[in-house]
PDB file of C-alpha atoms in Angstrom:
ATOM      1  CA  UNK M   5     -32.114 -11.567 -38.105  1.00 47.00           C
ATOM      2  CA  UNK M   6     -28.083 -11.819 -40.122  1.00 49.00           C
ATOM      3  CA  UNK M   7     -27.302 -10.060 -43.016  1.00 50.00           C
ATOM      4  CA  UNK M   8     -27.462 -11.272 -46.389  1.00 49.00           C
ATOM      5  CA  UNK M   9     -26.235  -9.551 -49.127  1.00 51.00           C
ATOM      6  CA  UNK M  10     -29.335  -8.027 -51.703  1.00 47.00           C
ATOM      7  CA  UNK M  11     -28.830 -10.405 -55.104  1.00 49.00           C
ATOM      8  CA  UNK M  12     -30.065  -8.196 -58.141  1.00 48.00           C
ATOM      9  CA  UNK M  13     -30.885 -11.344 -60.741  1.00 50.00           C
ATOM     10  CA  UNK M  14     -29.840 -11.667 -63.981  1.00 49.00           C
ATOM     11  CA  UNK M  15     -30.943  -9.185 -67.054  1.00 48.00           C
ATOM     12  CA  UNK M  16     -33.068  -7.417 -64.344  1.00 49.00           C
ATOM     13  CA  UNK M  17     -33.283  -3.687 -66.087  1.00 51.00           C
ATOM     14  CA  UNK M  18     -31.629  -1.485 -62.629  1.00 47.00           C
ATOM     15  CA  UNK M  19     -33.199   2.209 -63.335  1.00 51.00           C
ATOM     16  CA  UNK M  20     -30.371   5.148 -62.612  1.00 47.00           C
ATOM     17  CA  UNK M  21     -32.078   9.129 -61.426  1.00 46.00           C
ATOM     18  CA  UNK M  22     -31.409  10.201 -64.018  1.00 47.00           C
ATOM     19  CA  UNK M  23     -33.982   7.922 -66.491  1.00 50.00           C
ATOM     20  CA  UNK M  24     -31.626   5.992 -68.303  1.00 48.00           C
ATOM     21  CA  UNK M  25     -32.574   2.628 -67.703  1.00 51.00           C
ATOM     22  CA  UNK M  26     -29.457  -0.278 -68.338  1.00 47.00           C
ATOM     23  CA  UNK M  27     -29.540  -4.045 -69.101  1.00 51.00           C
ATOM     24  CA  UNK M  28     -27.673  -5.899 -66.581  1.00 47.00           C
ATOM     25  CA  UNK M  29     -26.179  -9.340 -68.420  1.00 50.00           C
ATOM     26  CA  UNK M  30     -24.334 -10.426 -65.385  1.00 49.00           C
ATOM     27  CA  UNK M  31     -25.809 -13.690 -64.192  1.00 50.00           C
ATOM     28  CA  UNK M  32     -25.991 -11.570 -60.106  1.00 47.00           C
ATOM     29  CA  UNK M  33     -25.564  -8.561 -59.216  1.00 48.00           C
ATOM     30  CA  UNK M  34     -24.389  -9.050 -55.307  1.00 48.00           C
ATOM     31  CA  UNK M  35     -24.555  -5.873 -53.409  1.00 47.00           C
ATOM     32  CA  UNK M  36     -22.364  -5.952 -49.616  1.00 49.00           C
ATOM     33  CA  UNK M  37     -24.656  -5.632 -47.433  1.00 48.00           C
ATOM     34  CA  UNK M  38     -23.658  -2.276 -44.747  1.00 48.00           C
ATOM     35  CA  UNK M  39     -21.423  -3.493 -42.012  1.00 45.00           C
ATOM     36  CA  UNK M  40     -23.078  -1.523 -37.951  1.00 44.00           C
ATOM     37  CA  UNK M  41     -20.961   0.707 -37.202  1.00 46.00           C
ATOM     38  CA  UNK M  42     -19.544  -0.365 -33.082  1.00 46.00           C
ATOM     39  CA  UNK M  43     -19.648  -4.045 -34.841  1.00 45.00           C
ATOM     40  CA  UNK M  44     -15.926  -6.130 -36.308  1.00 47.00           C
ATOM     41  CA  UNK M  45     -17.396  -9.195 -37.713  1.00 47.00           C
ATOM     42  CA  UNK M  46     -15.601 -11.904 -35.182  1.00 47.00           C
ATOM     43  CA  UNK M  47     -14.454 -15.776 -37.700  1.00 48.00           C
ATOM     44  CA  UNK M  48     -16.323 -19.165 -37.650  1.00 49.00           C
ATOM     45  CA  UNK M  49     -13.002 -19.900 -35.923  1.00 47.00           C
ATOM     46  CA  UNK M  50     -12.669 -17.478 -32.954  1.00 48.00           C
ATOM     47  CA  UNK M  51     -16.687 -17.733 -31.627  1.00 54.00           C
ATOM     48  CA  UNK M  52     -17.011 -20.239 -28.470  1.00 52.00           C
ATOM     49  CA  UNK M  53     -18.382 -23.484 -30.168  1.00 59.00           C
ATOM     50  CA  UNK M  54     -20.766 -26.481 -28.583  1.00 68.00           C
ATOM     51  CA  UNK M  55     -24.489 -26.691 -27.274  1.00 72.00           C
ATOM     52  CA  UNK M  56     -24.536 -25.035 -24.718  1.00 72.00           C
ATOM     53  CA  UNK M  57     -23.015 -22.090 -27.101  1.00 69.00           C
ATOM     54  CA  UNK M  58     -25.665 -22.594 -29.564  1.00 72.00           C
ATOM     55  CA  UNK M  59     -28.802 -22.647 -27.365  1.00 69.00           C
ATOM     56  CA  UNK M  60     -27.358 -19.296 -25.823  1.00 66.00           C
ATOM     57  CA  UNK M  61     -27.048 -18.362 -29.612  1.00 71.00           C
ATOM     58  CA  UNK M  62     -30.757 -19.539 -30.415  1.00 73.00           C
ATOM     59  CA  UNK M  63     -32.326 -17.676 -27.484  1.00 65.00           C
ATOM     60  CA  UNK M  64     -31.173 -14.462 -28.169  1.00 68.00           C
ATOM     61  CA  UNK M  65     -28.003 -14.276 -25.532  1.00 62.00           C
ATOM     62  CA  UNK M  66     -25.658 -15.054 -28.105  1.00 64.00           C
ATOM     63  CA  UNK M  67     -23.638 -10.937 -26.657  1.00 64.00           C
ATOM     64  CA  UNK M  68     -22.885 -13.680 -23.591  1.00 61.00           C
ATOM     65  CA  UNK M  69     -20.206 -15.400 -25.360  1.00 62.00           C
ATOM     66  CA  UNK M  70     -18.543 -11.748 -26.306  1.00 66.00           C
ATOM     67  CA  UNK M  71     -15.281 -11.263 -25.044  1.00 61.00           C
ATOM     68  CA  UNK M  72     -13.483  -7.941 -24.051  1.00 57.00           C
ATOM     69  CA  UNK M  73      -9.895  -7.595 -25.328  1.00 58.00           C
ATOM     70  CA  UNK M  74      -9.881  -3.842 -25.134  1.00 56.00           C
ATOM     71  CA  UNK M  75      -7.185  -3.621 -22.182  1.00 52.00           C
ATOM     72  CA  UNK M  76      -7.871  -0.827 -19.501  1.00 52.00           C
ATOM     73  CA  UNK M  77      -4.574   1.872 -19.618  1.00 54.00           C
ATOM     74  CA  UNK M  78      -5.671   3.455 -17.357  1.00 59.00           C
ATOM     75  CA  UNK M  79      -4.693   1.405 -14.932  1.00 65.00           C
ATOM     76  CA  UNK M  80      -2.457   1.652 -12.365  1.00 67.00           C
ATOM     77  CA  UNK M  81       0.325  -0.151 -10.641  1.00 70.00           C
ATOM     78  CA  UNK M  82      -0.674  -0.768  -6.298  1.00 65.00           C
ATOM     79  CA  UNK M  83       1.748   1.167  -4.971  1.00 63.00           C
ATOM     80  CA  UNK M  84       0.363   4.228  -6.975  1.00 66.00           C
ATOM     81  CA  UNK M  85      -3.269   2.597  -5.905  1.00 68.00           C
ATOM     82  CA  UNK M  86      -2.416   2.917  -1.641  1.00 66.00           C
ATOM     83  CA  UNK M  87      -0.861   6.157  -2.374  1.00 70.00           C
ATOM     84  CA  UNK M  88       2.458   4.591  -1.653  1.00 77.00           C
ATOM     85  CA  UNK M  89       5.903   6.712  -2.294  1.00 78.00           C
ATOM     86  CA  UNK M  90       8.811   4.934  -1.461  1.00 82.00           C
ATOM     87  CA  UNK M  91      11.493   7.648  -2.123  1.00 83.00           C
ATOM     88  CA  UNK M  92       9.374  10.111   0.025  1.00 83.00           C
ATOM     89  CA  UNK M  93       9.151   7.229   3.436  1.00 83.00           C
ATOM     90  CA  UNK M  94      13.035   7.014   2.753  1.00 84.00           C
ATOM     91  CA  UNK M  95      12.974  10.688   2.712  1.00 84.00           C
ATOM     92  CA  UNK M  96      11.985  10.772   6.057  1.00 85.00           C
ATOM     93  CA  UNK M  97      12.898   8.435   7.798  1.00 83.00           C
ATOM     94  CA  UNK M  98      16.363   9.902   7.336  1.00 83.00           C
ATOM     95  CA  UNK M  99      15.325  13.371   8.082  1.00 82.00           C
ATOM     96  CA  UNK M 100      14.335  10.937  11.596  1.00 85.00           C
ATOM     97  CA  UNK M 101      17.433   9.828  12.309  1.00 82.00           C
ATOM     98  CA  UNK M 102      19.300  12.878  12.060  1.00 81.00           C
ATOM     99  CA  UNK M 103      17.657  15.913  13.411  1.00 79.00           C
ATOM    100  CA  UNK M 104      19.628  18.595  14.108  1.00 76.00           C
ATOM    101  CA  UNK M 105      19.387  21.240  11.947  1.00 71.00           C
ATOM    102  CA  UNK M 106      22.372  21.768   9.876  1.00 71.00           C
ATOM    103  CA  UNK M 107      23.113  18.852   8.411  1.00 74.00           C
ATOM    104  CA  UNK M 108      19.941  20.189   5.757  1.00 73.00           C
ATOM    105  CA  UNK M 109      17.749  17.524   6.342  1.00 75.00           C
ATOM    106  CA  UNK M 110      14.063  19.259   4.710  1.00 79.00           C
ATOM    107  CA  UNK M 111      12.349  18.073   8.353  1.00 77.00           C
ATOM    108  CA  UNK M 112       9.244  19.913   7.738  1.00 78.00           C
ATOM    109  CA  UNK M 113       8.305  17.756   5.228  1.00 82.00           C
ATOM    110  CA  UNK M 114       7.174  14.992   7.788  1.00 83.00           C
ATOM    111  CA  UNK M 115       5.170  17.783   9.323  1.00 80.00           C
ATOM    112  CA  UNK M 116       3.910  18.907   6.005  1.00 78.00           C
ATOM    113  CA  UNK M 117       3.126  15.911   3.429  1.00 82.00           C
ATOM    114  CA  UNK M 118       1.893  13.575   6.953  1.00 79.00           C
ATOM    115  CA  UNK M 119       1.410   9.787   5.297  1.00 82.00           C
ATOM    116  CA  UNK M 120      -0.209   6.287   6.927  1.00 83.00           C
ATOM    117  CA  UNK M 121       1.797   3.953   5.797  1.00 83.00           C
ATOM    118  CA  UNK M 122       5.340   4.821   6.593  1.00 83.00           C
ATOM    119  CA  UNK M 123       4.766   5.433  10.428  1.00 86.00           C
ATOM    120  CA  UNK M 124       2.623   2.430   9.799  1.00 85.00           C
ATOM    121  CA  UNK M 125       6.106   0.330   9.104  1.00 87.00           C
ATOM    122  CA  UNK M 126       8.140   2.140  11.878  1.00 87.00           C
ATOM    123  CA  UNK M 127       5.052   1.289  14.220  1.00 87.00           C
ATOM    124  CA  UNK M 128       4.866  -2.257  12.561  1.00 86.00           C
ATOM    125  CA  UNK M 129       8.251  -3.074  13.318  1.00 86.00           C
ATOM    126  CA  UNK M 130       9.097  -1.705  16.511  1.00 84.00           C
ATOM    127  CA  UNK M 131       6.065  -3.559  17.315  1.00 82.00           C
ATOM    128  CA  UNK M 132       8.054  -7.970  15.382  1.00 80.00           C
ATOM    129  CA  UNK M 133      11.603  -6.248  17.191  1.00 79.00           C
ATOM    130  CA  UNK M 134       8.734  -5.927  21.223  1.00 75.00           C
ATOM    131  CA  UNK M 135       7.507  -8.954  19.990  1.00 71.00           C
ATOM    132  CA  UNK M 136       9.664 -11.850  22.555  1.00 63.00           C
ATOM    133  CA  UNK M 137       6.808 -14.320  21.031  1.00 48.00           C
ATOM    134  CA  UNK M 138       4.353 -12.432  22.203  1.00 60.00           C
ATOM    135  CA  UNK M 139       1.678 -11.731  19.162  1.00 61.00           C
ATOM    136  CA  UNK M 140      -0.510  -9.338  21.630  1.00 65.00           C
ATOM    137  CA  UNK M 141       1.883  -7.006  22.377  1.00 73.00           C
ATOM    138  CA  UNK M 142       1.629  -5.625  18.479  1.00 77.00           C
ATOM    139  CA  UNK M 143      -1.963  -4.894  18.540  1.00 80.00           C
ATOM    140  CA  UNK M 144      -0.789  -3.228  21.634  1.00 84.00           C
ATOM    141  CA  UNK M 145       1.862  -1.038  20.451  1.00 86.00           C
ATOM    142  CA  UNK M 146      -0.188  -0.496  17.778  1.00 87.00           C
ATOM    143  CA  UNK M 147      -3.677   1.633  19.297  1.00 89.00           C
ATOM    144  CA  UNK M 148      -1.350   2.615  21.804  1.00 90.00           C
ATOM    145  CA  UNK M 149       0.261   4.897  18.961  1.00 91.00           C
ATOM    146  CA  UNK M 150      -3.260   5.331  18.084  1.00 92.00           C
ATOM    147  CA  UNK M 151      -4.313   6.896  21.029  1.00 93.00           C
ATOM    148  CA  UNK M 152      -1.202   8.490  21.896  1.00 92.00           C
ATOM    149  CA  UNK M 153      -1.332  10.728  18.739  1.00 92.00           C
ATOM    150  CA  UNK M 154      -4.704  12.310  20.161  1.00 94.00           C
ATOM    151  CA  UNK M 155      -3.768  13.458  22.833  1.00 93.00           C
ATOM    152  CA  UNK M 156      -0.692  14.943  22.078  1.00 93.00           C
ATOM    153  CA  UNK M 157      -2.852  16.424  18.774  1.00 92.00           C
ATOM    154  CA  UNK M 158      -5.679  17.701  21.390  1.00 93.00           C
ATOM    155  CA  UNK M 159      -2.469  19.099  24.056  1.00 91.00           C
ATOM    156  CA  UNK M 160      -1.111  21.273  20.999  1.00 90.00           C
ATOM    157  CA  UNK M 161      -4.633  22.588  20.122  1.00 89.00           C
ATOM    158  CA  UNK M 162      -5.675  23.179  23.010  1.00 89.00           C
ATOM    159  CA  UNK M 163      -2.337  24.534  23.515  1.00 87.00           C
ATOM    160  CA  UNK M 164      -2.802  26.993  20.271  1.00 84.00           C
ATOM    161  CA  UNK M 165      -0.393  25.077  18.051  1.00 82.00           C
ATOM    162  CA  UNK M 166      -1.543  24.910  14.392  1.00 84.00           C
ATOM    163  CA  UNK M 167      -1.154  21.079  13.575  1.00 86.00           C
ATOM    164  CA  UNK M 168      -3.831  17.592  12.655  1.00 88.00           C
ATOM    165  CA  UNK M 169      -4.270  14.584  13.540  1.00 90.00           C
ATOM    166  CA  UNK M 170      -2.825  13.000  10.347  1.00 89.00           C
ATOM    167  CA  UNK M 171      -0.109  15.303  11.222  1.00 89.00           C
ATOM    168  CA  UNK M 172       0.648  13.773  14.388  1.00 91.00           C
ATOM    169  CA  UNK M 173      -0.543  10.979  13.768  1.00 91.00           C
ATOM    170  CA  UNK M 174       2.870  10.387  11.385  1.00 90.00           C
ATOM    171  CA  UNK M 175       5.732  11.942  13.229  1.00 91.00           C
ATOM    172  CA  UNK M 176       4.424  10.450  16.257  1.00 92.00           C
ATOM    173  CA  UNK M 177       5.331   7.412  15.041  1.00 91.00           C
ATOM    174  CA  UNK M 178       7.887   8.197  12.960  1.00 90.00           C
ATOM    175  CA  UNK M 179      10.212   9.198  15.116  1.00 90.00           C
ATOM    176  CA  UNK M 180       9.273   5.527  16.733  1.00 91.00           C
ATOM    177  CA  UNK M 181      12.308   5.292  14.494  1.00 90.00           C
ATOM    178  CA  UNK M 182      15.251   6.280  17.110  1.00 90.00           C
ATOM    179  CA  UNK M 183      13.866   3.205  19.740  1.00 90.00           C
ATOM    180  CA  UNK M 184      14.481   0.831  17.093  1.00 89.00           C
ATOM    181  CA  UNK M 185      18.058   1.128  16.640  1.00 89.00           C
ATOM    182  CA  UNK M 186      18.128   1.533  20.028  1.00 89.00           C
ATOM    183  CA  UNK M 187      16.708  -1.977  20.899  1.00 86.00           C
ATOM    184  CA  UNK M 188      18.573  -3.303  18.338  1.00 85.00           C
ATOM    185  CA  UNK M 189      22.504  -2.094  19.977  1.00 87.00           C
ATOM    186  CA  UNK M 190      21.029  -2.575  24.279  1.00 85.00           C
ATOM    187  CA  UNK M 191      20.927  -6.635  23.749  1.00 83.00           C
ATOM    188  CA  UNK M 192      24.317  -6.194  23.296  1.00 83.00           C
ATOM    189  CA  UNK M 193      24.427  -3.692  26.000  1.00 79.00           C
ATOM    190  CA  UNK M 194      24.646  -7.069  28.242  1.00 79.00           C
ATOM    191  CA  UNK M 195      28.023  -7.158  28.062  1.00 81.00           C
ATOM    192  CA  UNK M 196      29.290  -3.726  29.845  1.00 82.00           C
ATOM    193  CA  UNK M 197      28.489  -1.997  32.764  1.00 85.00           C
ATOM    194  CA  UNK M 198      24.366  -1.228  33.962  1.00 83.00           C
ATOM    195  CA  UNK M 199      24.608   2.012  33.524  1.00 88.00           C
ATOM    196  CA  UNK M 200      25.894   1.583  29.648  1.00 87.00           C
ATOM    197  CA  UNK M 201      22.039   0.187  28.954  1.00 86.00           C
ATOM    198  CA  UNK M 202      20.335   2.435  31.141  1.00 89.00           C
ATOM    199  CA  UNK M 203      22.296   5.931  29.038  1.00 90.00           C
ATOM    200  CA  UNK M 204      21.364   3.764  25.906  1.00 90.00           C
ATOM    201  CA  UNK M 205      17.512   4.058  27.135  1.00 90.00           C
ATOM    202  CA  UNK M 206      17.708   7.835  27.366  1.00 91.00           C
ATOM    203  CA  UNK M 207      19.753   8.680  24.981  1.00 92.00           C
ATOM    204  CA  UNK M 208      16.388   6.333  22.649  1.00 91.00           C
ATOM    205  CA  UNK M 209      14.350   8.751  24.590  1.00 92.00           C
ATOM    206  CA  UNK M 210      16.022  11.551  24.136  1.00 93.00           C
ATOM    207  CA  UNK M 211      16.171  10.800  20.567  1.00 91.00           C
ATOM    208  CA  UNK M 212      12.612   9.880  19.752  1.00 92.00           C
ATOM    209  CA  UNK M 213      11.162  12.955  21.431  1.00 92.00           C
ATOM    210  CA  UNK M 214      13.529  15.876  20.232  1.00 91.00           C
ATOM    211  CA  UNK M 215      12.269  14.006  16.633  1.00 89.00           C
ATOM    212  CA  UNK M 216       8.989  14.590  17.229  1.00 90.00           C
ATOM    213  CA  UNK M 217       8.856  17.478  19.366  1.00 88.00           C
ATOM    214  CA  UNK M 218      11.469  19.219  17.411  1.00 87.00           C
ATOM    215  CA  UNK M 219       7.844  18.595  14.023  1.00 87.00           C
ATOM    216  CA  UNK M 220       4.759  19.853  16.500  1.00 88.00           C
ATOM    217  CA  UNK M 221       6.135  23.501  18.321  1.00 85.00           C
ATOM    218  CA  UNK M 222       5.464  25.482  15.014  1.00 80.00           C
ATOM    219  CA  UNK M 223       5.612  29.835  16.580  1.00 80.00           C
ATOM    220  CA  UNK M 224       2.642  29.852  18.413  1.00 78.00           C
ATOM    221  CA  UNK M 225       4.236  26.741  19.963  1.00 80.00           C
ATOM    222  CA  UNK M 226       7.409  28.614  20.903  1.00 82.00           C
ATOM    223  CA  UNK M 227       6.714  29.108  24.228  1.00 83.00           C
ATOM    224  CA  UNK M 228       5.182  26.827  25.550  1.00 84.00           C
ATOM    225  CA  UNK M 229       7.234  24.570  23.836  1.00 84.00           C
ATOM    226  CA  UNK M 230       8.170  21.606  27.529  1.00 87.00           C
ATOM    227  CA  UNK M 231       4.203  21.461  28.127  1.00 88.00           C
ATOM    228  CA  UNK M 232       4.225  19.508  25.473  1.00 89.00           C
ATOM    229  CA  UNK M 233       7.720  18.244  24.660  1.00 90.00           C
ATOM    230  CA  UNK M 234       7.097  16.953  28.298  1.00 91.00           C
ATOM    231  CA  UNK M 235       4.096  14.319  27.591  1.00 92.00           C
ATOM    232  CA  UNK M 236       6.349  12.865  23.688  1.00 93.00           C
ATOM    233  CA  UNK M 237       8.667  12.587  26.288  1.00 93.00           C
ATOM    234  CA  UNK M 238       6.493  10.236  27.951  1.00 93.00           C
ATOM    235  CA  UNK M 239       4.678   9.013  25.353  1.00 93.00           C
ATOM    236  CA  UNK M 240       8.156   7.559  24.309  1.00 93.00           C
ATOM    237  CA  UNK M 241       8.950   6.523  27.441  1.00 92.00           C
ATOM    238  CA  UNK M 242       6.398   4.221  27.767  1.00 90.00           C
ATOM    239  CA  UNK M 243       7.091   2.852  24.219  1.00 89.00           C
ATOM    240  CA  UNK M 244      10.322   2.095  25.183  1.00 88.00           C
ATOM    241  CA  UNK M 245       9.610   0.055  28.429  1.00 86.00           C
ATOM    242  CA  UNK M 246       7.027  -2.378  26.167  1.00 82.00           C
ATOM    243  CA  UNK M 247      10.352  -3.598  24.999  1.00 80.00           C
ATOM    244  CA  UNK M 248      12.224  -3.739  28.031  1.00 75.00           C
ATOM    245  CA  UNK M 249       9.470  -4.752  30.419  1.00 68.00           C
ATOM    246  CA  UNK M 250      10.230  -2.454  32.948  1.00 60.00           C
TER     247      UNK M 250
END
């Protein structure tokens, strides 16, 4: 029911609580109706009009025509929603590309702050490099990444290492980056003797394996480093074979 103002007819005697009576000589005394708290009157020109709108209002469904103009101040950017930190990913890529300790990179962040999107990007990039028009290679390389990381995780845990599957997944994925560099250089190696191409392949596998193993091997695995380094080395040999076809 619409609120209407209270109208007091003219020449009406208004009695005040003190007992005195006052004569109202104005034509009418208009007392505005109270405005309900939490509601704001919307101008008629701002409200939807038409037969449908009138029908909905007549049936008591006028609330369907209300427009919520409030904005969500807590809405986050898409990268924050997906937990993607581009600066962190770029720093981790540099840690993998330059694995030697004296270069000054805090390489432990690759293991201590594992993420998913960075390694996935590296593995997918390697899959694209290895594509050669066969899209099935992409899914196979991603599968090898998941399964190979799980095998390395089981071996590390059996040997007494304190490492999680998420950490293995991130370290193994990021360490594919040296193979991408070697894959980009190998096509130019055809102009040189075959031993040059073979040397590049060995260098890429050793580079990737060292980057991964140096992060996965902690104090508890120092005396058993070779037992974990060897399967990591074989995993990257298989990764490279997917590119070379050998």
